[in-house]
Amino acid sequence: ARGEERRAFAVACCLAIFNQATASTAIINYAPKLLQRMGGMSASGSLAFTFIIAITKVLGVSAGLLLVDTVGRPPLLIWGALGCC
């Protein structure tokens, strides 16, 4: 990428790499099997916990969207990075 879009392209690539590195999709996809094998849960119990994980993820994303407009991107990026560390 060259020109004006270079920085936006770099940010998009970094976000995509971060998304894959945190395995957010894999957690939802494999949670029922992991909870059954490692947690000793029943199939219905593991699905219930997976549902709770998905709802928590939706609530977190919604809160993030609202905070971006209120607080701004730079402070959220800094605090999010510190929280991940």
Short mmCIF file of N, CA and C in Angstrom, two decimals:
data_model
loop_
_atom_site.label_atom_id
_atom_site.label_comp_id
_atom_site.label_asym_id
_atom_site.label_seq_id
_atom_site.Cartn_x
_atom_site.Cartn_y
_atom_site.Cartn_z
N ALA A 1 0.85 -1.18 0.00
CA ALA A 1 0.00 0.00 0.00
C ALA A 1 0.89 1.24 0.00
N ARG A 2 0.47 2.17 -0.81
CA ARG A 2 1.24 3.41 -0.91
C ARG A 2 0.29 4.59 -0.86
N GLY A 3 0.84 5.73 -0.55
CA GLY A 3 0.03 6.93 -0.56
C GLY A 3 -0.69 7.15 0.76
N GLU A 4 -1.84 7.81 0.65
CA GLU A 4 -2.60 8.21 1.83
C GLU A 4 -3.14 7.03 2.63
N GLU A 5 -3.43 5.92 1.96
CA GLU A 5 -4.03 4.78 2.63
C GLU A 5 -3.02 3.90 3.35
N ARG A 6 -1.75 4.22 3.27
CA ARG A 6 -0.72 3.35 3.84
C ARG A 6 -0.89 3.15 5.34
N ARG A 7 -1.13 4.21 6.07
CA ARG A 7 -1.27 4.10 7.51
C ARG A 7 -2.53 3.33 7.89
N ALA A 8 -3.64 3.60 7.21
CA ALA A 8 -4.88 2.88 7.49
C ALA A 8 -4.72 1.40 7.19
N PHE A 9 -4.00 1.08 6.12
CA PHE A 9 -3.76 -0.32 5.78
C PHE A 9 -2.93 -1.01 6.84
N ALA A 10 -1.91 -0.33 7.35
CA ALA A 10 -1.06 -0.90 8.40
C ALA A 10 -1.86 -1.15 9.67
N VAL A 11 -2.72 -0.21 10.04
CA VAL A 11 -3.55 -0.39 11.24
C VAL A 11 -4.50 -1.56 11.04
N ALA A 12 -5.10 -1.68 9.87
CA ALA A 12 -6.01 -2.79 9.59
C ALA A 12 -5.28 -4.13 9.66
N CYS A 13 -4.08 -4.19 9.14
CA CYS A 13 -3.30 -5.44 9.22
C CYS A 13 -2.93 -5.78 10.66
N CYS A 14 -2.55 -4.80 11.43
CA CYS A 14 -2.22 -5.05 12.84
C CYS A 14 -3.44 -5.53 13.61
N LEU A 15 -4.60 -4.94 13.34
CA LEU A 15 -5.82 -5.39 14.00
C LEU A 15 -6.17 -6.82 13.62
N ALA A 16 -5.99 -7.18 12.36
CA ALA A 16 -6.27 -8.54 11.92
C ALA A 16 -5.32 -9.54 12.59
N ILE A 17 -4.06 -9.19 12.70
CA ILE A 17 -3.09 -10.06 13.37
C ILE A 17 -3.43 -10.19 14.85
N PHE A 18 -3.78 -9.08 15.49
CA PHE A 18 -4.15 -9.12 16.91
C PHE A 18 -5.39 -9.97 17.12
N ASN A 19 -6.35 -9.88 16.22
CA ASN A 19 -7.57 -10.68 16.32
C ASN A 19 -7.24 -12.17 16.26
N GLN A 20 -6.36 -12.55 15.36
CA GLN A 20 -5.98 -13.95 15.25
C GLN A 20 -5.13 -14.40 16.43
N ALA A 21 -4.27 -13.51 16.92
CA ALA A 21 -3.38 -13.86 18.03
C ALA A 21 -4.15 -14.09 19.33
N THR A 22 -5.24 -13.38 19.51
CA THR A 22 -6.01 -13.55 20.74
C THR A 22 -7.00 -14.70 20.65
N ALA A 23 -7.17 -15.27 19.47
CA ALA A 23 -8.00 -16.46 19.26
C ALA A 23 -9.44 -16.27 19.71
N SER A 24 -9.99 -15.08 19.47
CA SER A 24 -11.35 -14.81 19.93
C SER A 24 -12.38 -15.70 19.25
N THR A 25 -12.20 -15.99 17.98
CA THR A 25 -13.15 -16.85 17.28
C THR A 25 -12.99 -18.30 17.72
N ALA A 26 -11.76 -18.73 17.94
CA ALA A 26 -11.52 -20.11 18.35
C ALA A 26 -12.13 -20.39 19.73
N ILE A 27 -12.14 -19.41 20.59
CA ILE A 27 -12.73 -19.61 21.92
C ILE A 27 -14.20 -19.95 21.80
N ILE A 28 -14.93 -19.23 20.97
CA ILE A 28 -16.35 -19.49 20.79
C ILE A 28 -16.56 -20.83 20.10
N ASN A 29 -15.76 -21.14 19.09
CA ASN A 29 -15.94 -22.36 18.31
C ASN A 29 -15.63 -23.62 19.11
N TYR A 30 -14.61 -23.60 19.93
CA TYR A 30 -14.17 -24.80 20.62
C TYR A 30 -14.54 -24.85 22.10
N ALA A 31 -15.21 -23.84 22.59
CA ALA A 31 -15.57 -23.80 24.01
C ALA A 31 -16.40 -24.99 24.46
N PRO A 32 -17.44 -25.41 23.73
CA PRO A 32 -18.22 -26.56 24.22
C PRO A 32 -17.39 -27.83 24.37
N LYS A 33 -16.53 -28.11 23.40
CA LYS A 33 -15.69 -29.31 23.49
C LYS A 33 -14.70 -29.22 24.63
N LEU A 34 -14.07 -28.06 24.79
CA LEU A 34 -13.11 -27.89 25.88
C LEU A 34 -13.77 -28.00 27.24
N LEU A 35 -14.93 -27.39 27.38
CA LEU A 35 -15.63 -27.45 28.67
C LEU A 35 -16.07 -28.87 28.99
N GLN A 36 -16.43 -29.64 27.98
CA GLN A 36 -16.82 -31.03 28.22
C GLN A 36 -15.62 -31.88 28.60
N ARG A 37 -14.52 -31.72 27.87
CA ARG A 37 -13.34 -32.55 28.12
C ARG A 37 -12.59 -32.16 29.39
N MET A 38 -12.35 -30.88 29.56
CA MET A 38 -11.52 -30.43 30.68
C MET A 38 -12.34 -30.10 31.92
N GLY A 39 -13.56 -29.63 31.71
CA GLY A 39 -14.37 -29.22 32.84
C GLY A 39 -15.30 -30.30 33.35
N GLY A 40 -15.41 -31.39 32.60
CA GLY A 40 -16.29 -32.47 33.02
C GLY A 40 -17.76 -32.09 33.00
N MET A 41 -18.13 -31.22 32.10
CA MET A 41 -19.51 -30.75 32.02
C MET A 41 -20.31 -31.61 31.05
N SER A 42 -21.62 -31.53 31.20
CA SER A 42 -22.50 -32.18 30.24
C SER A 42 -22.57 -31.34 28.97
N ALA A 43 -23.16 -31.90 27.93
CA ALA A 43 -23.27 -31.17 26.67
C ALA A 43 -24.13 -29.92 26.82
N SER A 44 -25.23 -30.03 27.55
CA SER A 44 -26.09 -28.86 27.72
C SER A 44 -25.44 -27.80 28.60
N GLY A 45 -24.70 -28.22 29.62
CA GLY A 45 -24.00 -27.27 30.48
C GLY A 45 -22.90 -26.52 29.74
N SER A 46 -22.18 -27.25 28.88
CA SER A 46 -21.11 -26.59 28.13
C SER A 46 -21.68 -25.61 27.11
N LEU A 47 -22.82 -25.94 26.52
CA LEU A 47 -23.46 -25.00 25.59
C LEU A 47 -23.96 -23.76 26.32
N ALA A 48 -24.46 -23.94 27.54
CA ALA A 48 -24.93 -22.80 28.32
C ALA A 48 -23.77 -21.86 28.65
N PHE A 49 -22.64 -22.43 29.04
CA PHE A 49 -21.48 -21.59 29.33
C PHE A 49 -20.95 -20.91 28.08
N THR A 50 -21.00 -21.59 26.94
CA THR A 50 -20.59 -20.99 25.68
C THR A 50 -21.48 -19.81 25.33
N PHE A 51 -22.77 -19.96 25.58
CA PHE A 51 -23.71 -18.87 25.36
C PHE A 51 -23.37 -17.68 26.25
N ILE A 52 -23.03 -17.94 27.49
CA ILE A 52 -22.65 -16.86 28.42
C ILE A 52 -21.37 -16.16 27.93
N ILE A 53 -20.42 -16.94 27.42
CA ILE A 53 -19.19 -16.35 26.89
C ILE A 53 -19.50 -15.45 25.70
N ALA A 54 -20.38 -15.92 24.80
CA ALA A 54 -20.74 -15.13 23.62
C ALA A 54 -21.47 -13.84 24.00
N ILE A 55 -22.38 -13.93 24.97
CA ILE A 55 -23.10 -12.73 25.42
C ILE A 55 -22.13 -11.74 26.06
N THR A 56 -21.19 -12.24 26.85
CA THR A 56 -20.19 -11.37 27.46
C THR A 56 -19.36 -10.67 26.39
N LYS A 57 -19.03 -11.40 25.34
CA LYS A 57 -18.26 -10.80 24.24
C LYS A 57 -19.06 -9.71 23.56
N VAL A 58 -20.34 -9.94 23.31
CA VAL A 58 -21.20 -8.93 22.67
C VAL A 58 -21.32 -7.70 23.56
N LEU A 59 -21.50 -7.90 24.86
CA LEU A 59 -21.60 -6.77 25.78
C LEU A 59 -20.30 -5.96 25.82
N GLY A 60 -19.18 -6.65 25.80
CA GLY A 60 -17.89 -5.96 25.79
C GLY A 60 -17.68 -5.14 24.54
N VAL A 61 -18.04 -5.71 23.39
CA VAL A 61 -17.91 -4.97 22.13
C VAL A 61 -18.85 -3.77 22.12
N SER A 62 -20.07 -3.96 22.62
CA SER A 62 -21.03 -2.85 22.66
C SER A 62 -20.53 -1.72 23.56
N ALA A 63 -20.00 -2.09 24.72
CA ALA A 63 -19.45 -1.08 25.63
C ALA A 63 -18.27 -0.36 24.97
N GLY A 64 -17.45 -1.10 24.25
CA GLY A 64 -16.33 -0.49 23.55
C GLY A 64 -16.77 0.50 22.49
N LEU A 65 -17.81 0.14 21.75
CA LEU A 65 -18.32 1.06 20.73
C LEU A 65 -18.83 2.35 21.34
N LEU A 66 -19.51 2.24 22.46
CA LEU A 66 -20.01 3.44 23.12
C LEU A 66 -18.88 4.27 23.72
N LEU A 67 -17.87 3.60 24.27
CA LEU A 67 -16.75 4.32 24.86
C LEU A 67 -15.89 5.04 23.82
N VAL A 68 -15.80 4.51 22.62
CA VAL A 68 -15.00 5.16 21.58
C VAL A 68 -15.52 6.56 21.31
N ASP A 69 -16.84 6.69 21.27
CA ASP A 69 -17.42 8.01 21.02
C ASP A 69 -17.26 8.94 22.22
N THR A 70 -17.29 8.39 23.41
CA THR A 70 -17.23 9.21 24.61
C THR A 70 -15.80 9.57 25.02
N VAL A 71 -14.94 8.57 25.11
CA VAL A 71 -13.59 8.76 25.64
C VAL A 71 -12.59 9.10 24.54
N GLY A 72 -12.72 8.47 23.41
CA GLY A 72 -11.77 8.67 22.31
C GLY A 72 -10.90 7.43 22.11
N ARG A 73 -10.32 7.33 20.95
CA ARG A 73 -9.54 6.14 20.61
C ARG A 73 -8.19 6.03 21.33
N PRO A 74 -7.38 7.10 21.39
CA PRO A 74 -6.05 6.94 22.00
C PRO A 74 -6.08 6.45 23.45
N PRO A 75 -6.91 7.02 24.33
CA PRO A 75 -6.92 6.50 25.71
C PRO A 75 -7.40 5.05 25.78
N LEU A 76 -8.38 4.69 24.96
CA LEU A 76 -8.85 3.30 24.96
C LEU A 76 -7.78 2.35 24.46
N LEU A 77 -7.02 2.77 23.47
CA LEU A 77 -5.95 1.93 22.95
C LEU A 77 -4.86 1.72 24.00
N ILE A 78 -4.51 2.77 24.70
CA ILE A 78 -3.48 2.67 25.73
C ILE A 78 -3.95 1.78 26.87
N TRP A 79 -5.16 2.04 27.39
CA TRP A 79 -5.67 1.23 28.51
C TRP A 79 -5.93 -0.21 28.10
N GLY A 80 -6.39 -0.41 26.87
CA GLY A 80 -6.59 -1.78 26.39
C GLY A 80 -5.29 -2.54 26.28
N ALA A 81 -4.26 -1.89 25.77
CA ALA A 81 -2.96 -2.54 25.65
C ALA A 81 -2.38 -2.86 27.03
N LEU A 82 -2.54 -1.93 27.97
CA LEU A 82 -2.07 -2.19 29.33
C LEU A 82 -2.85 -3.35 29.97
N GLY A 83 -4.14 -3.40 29.71
CA GLY A 83 -4.94 -4.49 30.24
C GLY A 83 -4.56 -5.84 29.67
N CYS A 84 -4.20 -5.87 28.39
CA CYS A 84 -3.77 -7.13 27.77
C CYS A 84 -2.41 -7.57 28.30
N CYS A 85 -1.57 -6.61 28.61
CA CYS A 85 -0.24 -6.97 29.16
C CYS A 85 -0.38 -7.58 30.52
#
